[in-house]
Amino acid sequence: MTGPLAGLRIVATLPPHGWFGGVDYNFAVEMADELRTLGAAVFDLDVAAFTSGNDVYIHDAIEALKTFRPDVALSLPNALYALICATKGQNVFKDILQIPTLMLWDHGLLQLPRQILSHWPNTPAEAMGGCVRRLRKALNHPLYLHYSPDRGHIAALDKLGVIESGKVRFFLQPAYPNFVRHSCRTAPPTAFHTRMSFAGNVYLQAARDLPFRKQPVLAGIESRVLAAKKSRLTECLWDLIMAEIDALDKPARKEFRLDANSSFFWNFMHEEIEVVGNTDVRLSVLTGLKRDYEFFGNFVEPKSVSTLRDQYHIRFRKCLDYFTELPILFMNSDLIVDVINLGYNTGVSPKVMGCFACGGLMLFDYKDDFFQSMGEMGNQVMYRSVDHLNALVEEFLGNPRKRRDVSRYIQHRVCTEFNFGALSQRLLIEEPAWRR
């Protein structure tokens, strides 16, 4: 096999098939195939064996890996899955095989503590302590090479004493192979053709069911933070919540276990940002649009569709398959509007990069990491308020040539510089920190 990765032997994780609607599994399969296309020999390690406790598979896989003799492990599609690959208290990569492991974070600030701590208390009284020590122990290992698509996450975990910023390298979120392939395709002209669309999830039921929202002090923090976020869209929810926590007196912080050593703190932050924040802020922005738009998605809570229609007057179309239908929506829509998943502080999601790779045009809330990589052209597709978003919508819908020129420029940058194949070559060959 020839190619830039020829000669490399890589073990890659494959997530359990059903997790997150199968999206992570399909991402990992495509990423592993991309590594093969680039010339690497790849061993697929099924993470489902570890989550189900399949001791026979685990034993046989470890023996096969010893025969395969991998140079490096790559946790696909993100760092969460390498942490799961453990048996009898030993991680397969760092303890048994003792090989360097590339840990590509996604929502690392919220996902990694959730996986490592495995304790999600609904009340402060149920909290477990010693969390910073446990997180440091799990993440700070010389064979783990951490990469984050969010400089804000790197800074936050450094400030909390979990992992030093110098141990985490930044990368701009890449477009995944399926979306890059669609850059060379012609979409069916009538499929999902829209003037303007949103594609994503909100979590109405999950937000309503969170028990700590009924506690007056915690509810007050949430109310003030959401109001601040909606009035200042460029600020990240993590920082706004931390400012509220810091403003509490010491007895209150202790009573409600709002410090990084407490498992309640991590669950509170996760649910307020990923569930409540994403739902409330996305709906606030979408209902503030002056133009009509189509809503696609919500595969996580399909039963909430009637509420979206009746209470928020949203024109819901359908759930889309992430790999076969979403690229066509991106290609056939004049404009996609988005509110970046609030789990990101300064970075962007794979959905953004996938849309641009397909040749679509997305308008989303300002993220500094995107600006630092894309420059002024990146500024042209990021809004700083709902009024600014409405102005951009009118500008782009009224100027097809500008819409085409901006989308083609960013598409070229994504497909040549910011895709998974280019990232793999950079991390494995051009800047091989794992070889040191």
Coordinates of C-alpha atoms in Angstrom, one line a residue:
M1 CA 0.0 0.0 0.0
T2 CA 1.3 3.4 -1.0
G3 CA 0.4 6.8 0.5
P4 CA 1.6 9.3 3.1
L5 CA 0.7 6.9 5.9
A6 CA 2.3 3.8 4.3
G7 CA 4.1 1.6 6.8
L8 CA 2.2 2.8 9.8
R9 CA 0.2 0.3 11.8
I10 CA -2.7 1.9 13.7
V11 CA -5.3 0.5 16.1
A12 CA -8.5 2.5 15.9
T13 CA -11.5 2.3 18.2
L14 CA -15.0 1.5 16.8
P15 CA -17.8 2.8 19.2
P16 CA -20.8 0.7 20.0
H17 CA -23.1 0.7 17.0
G18 CA -26.2 2.2 18.7
W19 CA -24.6 5.1 20.7
F20 CA -25.7 8.5 19.7
G21 CA -28.0 7.1 17.0
G22 CA -25.1 5.3 15.3
V23 CA -23.4 8.6 14.3
D24 CA -20.2 8.0 16.2
Y25 CA -19.9 4.4 14.9
N26 CA -20.3 5.6 11.3
F27 CA -17.9 8.5 11.8
A28 CA -15.3 6.0 13.2
V29 CA -15.7 3.6 10.3
E30 CA -15.2 6.3 7.7
M31 CA -12.2 7.7 9.6
A32 CA -10.6 4.3 9.8
D33 CA -11.2 3.8 6.1
E34 CA -9.6 7.2 5.3
L35 CA -6.5 6.0 7.2
R36 CA -6.4 2.9 5.0
T37 CA -6.8 5.0 1.9
L38 CA -3.8 7.1 3.0
G39 CA -1.7 3.9 3.2
A40 CA -1.9 2.8 6.9
A41 CA -2.6 -0.7 8.1
V42 CA -5.6 -0.4 10.5
F43 CA -6.8 -2.7 13.3
D44 CA -10.5 -2.0 14.2
L45 CA -11.1 -2.5 18.0
D46 CA -14.7 -3.0 18.9
V47 CA -15.5 -0.9 22.0
A48 CA -18.8 -2.7 22.5
A49 CA -16.9 -5.7 23.8
F50 CA -15.7 -3.5 26.7
T51 CA -19.1 -1.9 27.5
S52 CA -20.8 -5.4 27.4
G53 CA -18.0 -7.2 29.3
N54 CA -17.3 -9.7 26.5
D55 CA -14.2 -11.3 28.1
V56 CA -13.6 -13.8 25.3
Y57 CA -13.5 -11.0 22.6
I58 CA -11.4 -8.8 24.8
H59 CA -8.8 -11.6 25.4
D60 CA -8.7 -12.6 21.7
A61 CA -8.5 -8.9 20.6
I62 CA -5.6 -8.2 22.9
E63 CA -3.7 -11.3 21.6
A64 CA -4.4 -10.3 18.0
L65 CA -3.2 -6.7 18.7
K66 CA 0.1 -8.1 20.1
T67 CA 0.5 -9.9 16.9
F68 CA -0.5 -6.9 14.8
R69 CA 2.1 -4.8 16.7
P70 CA 0.6 -1.3 16.3
D71 CA 2.8 1.8 16.2
V72 CA 0.1 4.0 17.6
A73 CA -3.6 4.1 18.7
L74 CA -6.1 6.5 17.5
S75 CA -9.3 7.0 19.5
L76 CA -12.1 7.4 17.0
P77 CA -14.1 9.4 16.5
N78 CA -13.0 11.0 19.8
A79 CA -11.0 10.5 23.0
L80 CA -13.9 9.1 25.0
Y81 CA -13.6 5.6 23.4
A82 CA -9.9 5.0 24.2
L83 CA -10.8 5.5 27.9
I84 CA -13.5 2.8 27.7
C85 CA -11.0 0.1 26.4
A86 CA -10.0 -1.3 29.7
T87 CA -10.1 -4.7 31.4
K88 CA -9.3 -5.7 35.0
G89 CA -8.3 -2.1 35.8
Q90 CA -5.8 -1.8 32.9
N91 CA -6.3 0.3 29.8
V92 CA -5.5 -1.7 26.6
F93 CA -3.4 1.1 25.0
K94 CA -1.4 2.7 27.8
D95 CA -1.1 -0.3 30.2
I96 CA -1.2 -3.5 28.2
L97 CA 0.1 -2.5 24.7
Q98 CA 2.0 0.5 26.1
I99 CA 1.7 2.5 22.9
P100 CA 1.2 6.2 22.2
T101 CA -2.5 7.1 21.9
L102 CA -3.8 10.1 20.0
M103 CA -6.8 11.5 22.0
L104 CA -8.9 13.7 19.8
W105 CA -11.3 15.6 22.0
D106 CA -14.8 16.6 21.0
H107 CA -16.7 18.2 23.9
G108 CA -13.8 17.3 26.0
L109 CA -14.5 19.7 28.8
L110 CA -17.9 18.0 29.5
Q111 CA -17.6 14.5 27.9
L112 CA -14.3 13.4 29.5
P113 CA -15.3 14.0 33.1
R114 CA -18.6 12.4 32.5
Q115 CA -17.0 9.2 31.3
I116 CA -14.1 9.2 33.8
L117 CA -16.2 9.9 36.9
S118 CA -19.2 7.8 35.9
H119 CA -21.2 9.5 38.7
W120 CA -24.0 11.8 37.8
P121 CA -25.8 12.9 41.0
N122 CA -29.1 14.7 40.7
T123 CA -28.7 16.5 44.0
P124 CA -25.7 18.1 45.8
A125 CA -26.2 15.6 48.7
E126 CA -25.4 12.7 46.4
A127 CA -22.1 14.2 45.3
M128 CA -18.8 12.3 45.3
G129 CA -15.5 14.1 46.1
G130 CA -11.9 13.8 44.8
C131 CA -12.9 14.5 41.2
V132 CA -9.9 16.6 40.1
R133 CA -7.5 13.9 41.4
R134 CA -9.4 11.2 39.5
L135 CA -9.5 13.3 36.3
R136 CA -5.8 14.1 36.5
K137 CA -4.9 10.4 37.1
A138 CA -7.0 9.3 34.1
L139 CA -5.8 12.0 31.6
N140 CA -2.2 12.8 32.6
H141 CA -0.3 9.9 31.2
P142 CA 2.8 10.3 29.0
L143 CA 1.4 7.9 26.4
Y144 CA -1.7 10.0 25.9
L145 CA -1.3 12.8 23.4
H146 CA -4.3 15.1 23.8
Y147 CA -5.7 17.2 21.0
S148 CA -8.6 19.6 21.4
P149 CA -10.8 21.5 18.8
D150 CA -11.5 24.1 21.4
R151 CA -9.0 26.5 23.0
G152 CA -11.6 27.4 25.6
H153 CA -11.7 23.8 26.8
I154 CA -7.9 23.7 27.1
A155 CA -7.9 26.9 29.2
A156 CA -10.8 25.8 31.4
L157 CA -9.3 22.4 32.3
D158 CA -5.9 24.0 32.9
K159 CA -7.5 26.6 35.3
L160 CA -9.3 23.8 37.2
G161 CA -6.0 21.9 37.7
V162 CA -7.1 18.9 35.6
I163 CA -4.5 19.0 32.8
E164 CA -1.9 21.6 31.9
S165 CA -2.6 23.6 28.7
G166 CA 0.9 22.7 27.5
K167 CA -0.1 19.1 27.3
V168 CA -3.0 19.7 24.9
R169 CA -2.5 20.6 21.3
F170 CA -5.2 22.6 19.3
F171 CA -6.7 21.5 16.0
L172 CA -9.5 23.1 14.1
Q173 CA -12.4 20.6 13.9
P174 CA -12.2 18.8 10.6
A175 CA -14.7 17.8 8.0
Y176 CA -15.3 14.1 8.0
P177 CA -14.7 12.0 4.9
N178 CA -18.3 11.5 3.8
F179 CA -18.9 15.3 3.6
V180 CA -15.7 15.9 1.7
R181 CA -16.7 13.2 -0.8
H182 CA -20.0 15.1 -1.4
S183 CA -17.9 18.2 -2.5
C184 CA -17.4 16.3 -5.8
R185 CA -21.1 15.2 -6.2
T186 CA -24.2 16.7 -7.6
A187 CA -27.2 16.6 -5.3
P188 CA -30.6 15.5 -6.6
P189 CA -32.2 18.8 -7.5
T190 CA -35.5 18.3 -5.7
A191 CA -34.3 16.5 -2.5
F192 CA -34.5 18.7 0.6
H193 CA -34.4 21.9 -1.4
T194 CA -35.0 24.8 1.0
R195 CA -34.4 28.5 1.1
M196 CA -33.2 28.4 4.7
S197 CA -32.9 25.6 7.2
F198 CA -31.8 24.6 10.6
A199 CA -30.5 21.0 11.3
G200 CA -30.0 19.9 14.9
N201 CA -31.4 18.9 18.2
V202 CA -33.2 20.5 21.2
Y203 CA -34.0 18.6 24.4
L204 CA -37.3 19.9 25.7
Q205 CA -38.3 16.8 27.7
A206 CA -34.9 16.2 29.1
A207 CA -34.6 19.8 30.2
R208 CA -38.0 19.6 32.0
D209 CA -37.0 16.5 33.8
L210 CA -33.8 17.7 35.5
P211 CA -34.5 17.6 39.2
F212 CA -32.1 20.3 40.3
R213 CA -33.9 22.9 38.3
K214 CA -36.5 23.0 41.1
Q215 CA -33.9 24.1 43.7
P216 CA -34.2 28.0 44.0
V217 CA -30.5 28.8 44.2
L218 CA -29.6 26.6 41.3
A219 CA -32.6 27.7 39.3
G220 CA -31.5 31.3 39.9
I221 CA -28.1 30.6 38.5
E222 CA -29.6 29.0 35.5
S223 CA -32.1 31.9 34.9
R224 CA -29.4 34.6 35.1
V225 CA -27.0 32.7 33.0
L226 CA -29.5 32.0 30.2
A227 CA -30.6 35.6 30.1
A228 CA -26.9 36.7 29.9
K229 CA -26.2 34.3 27.1
K230 CA -29.1 35.3 25.0
S231 CA -28.2 39.0 25.4
R232 CA -24.5 38.3 24.7
L233 CA -24.4 35.4 22.2
T234 CA -20.6 35.6 21.8
E235 CA -19.9 34.6 25.4
C236 CA -19.7 30.9 26.2
L237 CA -22.1 29.3 28.7
W238 CA -19.3 27.7 30.7
D239 CA -17.7 31.0 31.5
L240 CA -21.1 32.6 32.4
I241 CA -21.9 29.7 34.8
M242 CA -18.5 29.9 36.4
A243 CA -18.9 33.6 37.0
E244 CA -22.1 32.9 38.8
I245 CA -20.5 30.2 40.9
D246 CA -17.6 32.5 41.7
A247 CA -20.0 35.2 42.9
L248 CA -21.6 32.8 45.5
D249 CA -20.2 33.1 49.0
K250 CA -18.1 30.2 50.2
P251 CA -20.8 28.5 52.4
A252 CA -23.2 28.5 49.4
R253 CA -20.6 27.0 47.1
K254 CA -19.9 24.3 49.7
E255 CA -23.6 23.6 50.3
F256 CA -24.4 23.1 46.7
R257 CA -21.1 21.3 45.9
L258 CA -20.3 23.7 43.1
D259 CA -16.6 23.0 42.9
A260 CA -14.5 20.9 40.5
N261 CA -13.8 18.3 43.2
S262 CA -17.5 17.5 43.4
S263 CA -19.2 15.1 40.9
F264 CA -22.4 17.2 41.2
F265 CA -20.5 20.2 39.8
W266 CA -19.6 18.2 36.7
N267 CA -23.2 16.9 36.2
F268 CA -24.7 20.3 36.8
M269 CA -22.4 21.9 34.2
H270 CA -23.0 19.1 31.7
E271 CA -26.8 19.2 32.0
E272 CA -27.1 23.0 32.1
I273 CA -25.0 23.4 29.0
E274 CA -25.7 20.4 26.9
V275 CA -29.4 20.0 27.7
V276 CA -30.9 23.2 29.0
G277 CA -28.5 25.7 27.3
N278 CA -28.7 24.0 23.9
T279 CA -32.5 23.9 24.1
D280 CA -33.2 27.4 25.4
V281 CA -30.6 29.4 23.4
R282 CA -31.3 27.6 20.1
L283 CA -35.0 28.1 20.4
S284 CA -34.5 31.8 21.3
V285 CA -32.4 32.4 18.2
L286 CA -34.6 30.4 15.9
T287 CA -37.8 32.1 17.1
G288 CA -36.0 35.4 16.5
L289 CA -35.6 34.8 12.8
K290 CA -37.6 37.1 10.6
R291 CA -37.5 34.8 7.6
D292 CA -39.3 31.4 7.4
Y293 CA -37.1 28.4 7.8
E294 CA -37.4 24.6 7.9
F295 CA -36.4 22.6 10.9
F296 CA -34.7 19.2 10.4
G297 CA -33.4 16.8 13.0
N298 CA -34.4 16.2 16.6
F299 CA -33.7 12.5 16.4
V300 CA -32.8 12.5 20.1
E301 CA -36.3 13.6 21.1
P302 CA -38.7 12.8 18.2
K303 CA -41.8 13.0 20.6
S304 CA -41.1 16.7 21.2
V305 CA -42.0 17.6 17.6
S306 CA -45.6 18.4 18.4
T307 CA -44.4 20.9 21.1
L308 CA -42.0 22.5 18.6
R309 CA -44.9 23.0 16.2
D310 CA -47.6 24.0 18.6
Q311 CA -45.7 26.1 21.2
Y312 CA -42.9 27.5 19.1
H313 CA -44.6 27.5 15.6
I314 CA -41.6 25.7 14.1
R315 CA -42.0 24.2 10.6
F316 CA -40.6 20.8 11.4
R317 CA -39.8 18.7 8.3
K318 CA -38.2 15.4 9.3
C319 CA -35.2 13.7 11.0
L320 CA -32.4 13.2 8.6
D321 CA -29.8 10.5 8.2
Y322 CA -26.5 12.2 9.1
F323 CA -24.6 10.5 6.3
T324 CA -26.9 10.1 3.4
E325 CA -29.4 12.9 3.8
L326 CA -27.8 15.7 5.8
P327 CA -25.1 16.4 3.1
I328 CA -27.9 16.8 0.5
L329 CA -29.7 19.3 2.7
F330 CA -26.5 21.3 3.0
M331 CA -26.0 21.2 -0.8
N332 CA -29.6 22.0 -1.7
S333 CA -30.3 24.8 0.8
D334 CA -29.5 28.4 0.0
L335 CA -28.6 29.0 3.6
I336 CA -28.2 27.0 6.8
V337 CA -28.6 28.8 10.1
D338 CA -27.1 27.3 13.3
V339 CA -26.4 27.8 16.9
I340 CA -23.2 25.9 17.7
N341 CA -23.6 23.3 20.3
L342 CA -23.1 25.1 23.6
G343 CA -20.7 22.4 24.7
Y344 CA -18.1 24.2 22.6
N345 CA -16.6 27.3 24.2
T346 CA -14.5 28.8 21.4
G347 CA -14.5 26.0 18.8
V348 CA -16.9 24.8 16.1
S349 CA -18.7 21.5 15.6
P350 CA -18.1 18.9 12.8
K351 CA -21.5 19.9 11.4
V352 CA -20.2 23.3 10.5
M353 CA -17.2 21.9 8.7
G354 CA -19.3 19.3 7.0
C355 CA -21.7 21.9 5.6
F356 CA -18.9 23.9 4.1
A357 CA -17.2 20.8 2.7
C358 CA -20.4 20.0 0.8
G359 CA -20.4 23.5 -0.7
G360 CA -23.2 24.7 1.6
L361 CA -23.2 28.0 3.4
M362 CA -23.9 28.2 7.2
L363 CA -24.4 31.2 9.4
F364 CA -23.5 30.5 13.1
D365 CA -22.7 32.3 16.3
Y366 CA -19.1 33.8 16.6
K367 CA -16.4 31.3 17.5
D368 CA -12.9 32.7 17.9
D369 CA -11.1 29.5 16.9
F370 CA -12.8 29.6 13.5
F371 CA -11.9 33.2 13.0
Q372 CA -8.2 32.5 14.0
S373 CA -8.0 29.8 11.2
M374 CA -10.2 31.4 8.5
G375 CA -9.5 35.1 9.0
E376 CA -11.9 37.8 7.7
M377 CA -13.8 35.4 5.5
G378 CA -14.7 33.4 8.6
N379 CA -16.1 36.6 10.1
Q380 CA -18.6 36.9 7.2
V381 CA -20.5 33.8 8.2
M382 CA -20.6 34.4 12.0
Y383 CA -23.2 36.5 13.8
R384 CA -22.9 38.2 17.1
S385 CA -26.6 38.8 17.9
V386 CA -30.0 37.8 16.5
D387 CA -30.3 41.2 14.8
H388 CA -26.9 40.6 13.2
L389 CA -28.1 37.1 12.1
N390 CA -31.2 38.6 10.5
A391 CA -29.1 41.1 8.6
L392 CA -26.7 38.4 7.4
V393 CA -29.7 36.3 6.2
E394 CA -31.0 39.2 4.1
E395 CA -27.6 40.0 2.8
F396 CA -26.8 36.4 1.6
L397 CA -30.2 35.5 0.4
G398 CA -30.3 38.8 -1.6
N399 CA -26.9 38.3 -3.1
P400 CA -26.4 34.9 -4.8
R401 CA -23.0 35.8 -6.1
K402 CA -21.7 36.6 -2.6
R403 CA -23.3 33.5 -1.3
R404 CA -21.5 31.4 -3.9
D405 CA -18.1 33.2 -3.6
V406 CA -18.0 32.8 0.2
S407 CA -19.1 29.2 0.3
R408 CA -16.6 28.2 -2.5
Y409 CA -13.7 29.9 -0.7
I410 CA -14.4 28.2 2.6
Q411 CA -15.2 24.9 0.9
H412 CA -11.7 25.0 -0.7
R413 CA -10.0 25.7 2.6
V414 CA -12.0 22.9 4.4
C415 CA -11.4 20.3 1.6
T416 CA -7.7 21.0 1.3
E417 CA -6.7 22.0 4.9
F418 CA -9.3 21.2 7.4
N419 CA -10.5 17.6 6.7
F420 CA -9.8 14.4 8.6
G421 CA -7.3 13.2 6.0
A422 CA -5.2 16.3 6.2
L423 CA -5.4 16.2 10.1
S424 CA -4.2 12.6 10.1
Q425 CA -1.2 13.4 8.0
R426 CA -0.4 16.4 10.2
L427 CA -0.6 14.5 13.5
L428 CA 0.9 11.2 12.3
I429 CA 3.6 12.4 9.8
E430 CA 4.2 16.1 9.7
E431 CA 4.0 16.9 13.5
P432 CA 4.5 13.4 15.0
A433 CA 4.5 14.2 18.7
W434 CA 3.7 10.5 19.3
R435 CA 7.2 9.5 18.1
R436 CA 9.0 11.5 20.8

